[in-house]
């Protein structure tokens, strides 16, 4: 509602579940739409389970129905973390292998696809549709009152997001990361819109995190406003690495890798993993006014969709 988006024509009605259950349910429901609509093109975005499930359903549908043979297009194609422990990496690679048209966000993505044997004629470097959304709603986001609600001042706080299984499902790794964050909190307030998965694990582990300012998950505009005015952001999210680059806000990625390397080579992103010393070193640089300077990648100009 806050973005005034049109209602979808179809709703699959698939909720949470294991990766396999969720993917299977999406395939079943999406196949019904394929049979009813007989589309000429199926466009899938990103790397979530529904991305692969819809691409796979479309590929299977055209195998069984020669009369209707929908093309498959993948937006955000070619991104690679090279980490097979990430379900998103499986989704990305399999979706790309099924797709006829591959729309990329950065040069590294095109290189990855070509190395995997995909014909360069099927690859199109168009830019980043997520940045289209960010730039479209950035001004609207400034109308948010989230800073007033949280009694925050511009650049007086850091933002934290954390939800990946590699960070929160193993207690030892989780506590190691929390120890690093506790040190950061001695220098700057940390605002943590908590993901349901992380909340569940915190309750299970019964760890003390009173050094973090925990708030419920935020809507899109509130979160954009929170990022714009943050001193820096710490995250294990992929999309936030891209958004902070465009917003020129320093970003620490709490992972050992990234599928979005342009945010490191050109943007404001730094890979810190769970290394407490590195996290503190980078925090000190920012607080001393020595934050990494970034540039906005080519075609991240709000025009990718066109």
Tab-separated table of C-alpha atoms in Angstrom, residues 252-257 270-276:
chain	number	residue	atom	x	y	z
A	252	UNK	CA	30.091	-4.047	6.153
A	253	UNK	CA	29.086	-7.424	4.756
A	254	UNK	CA	28.996	-9.987	7.555
A	255	UNK	CA	29.879	-12.847	5.225
A	256	UNK	CA	33.024	-14.374	3.753
A	257	UNK	CA	31.908	-13.685	0.192
A	270	UNK	CA	33.655	-4.096	2.572
A	271	UNK	CA	33.680	-7.847	3.312
A	272	UNK	CA	34.382	-8.333	7.032
A	273	UNK	CA	32.901	-11.760	7.781
A	274	UNK	CA	32.848	-12.478	11.512
A	275	UNK	CA	36.334	-11.039	12.077
A	276	UNK	CA	36.020	-8.878	15.203
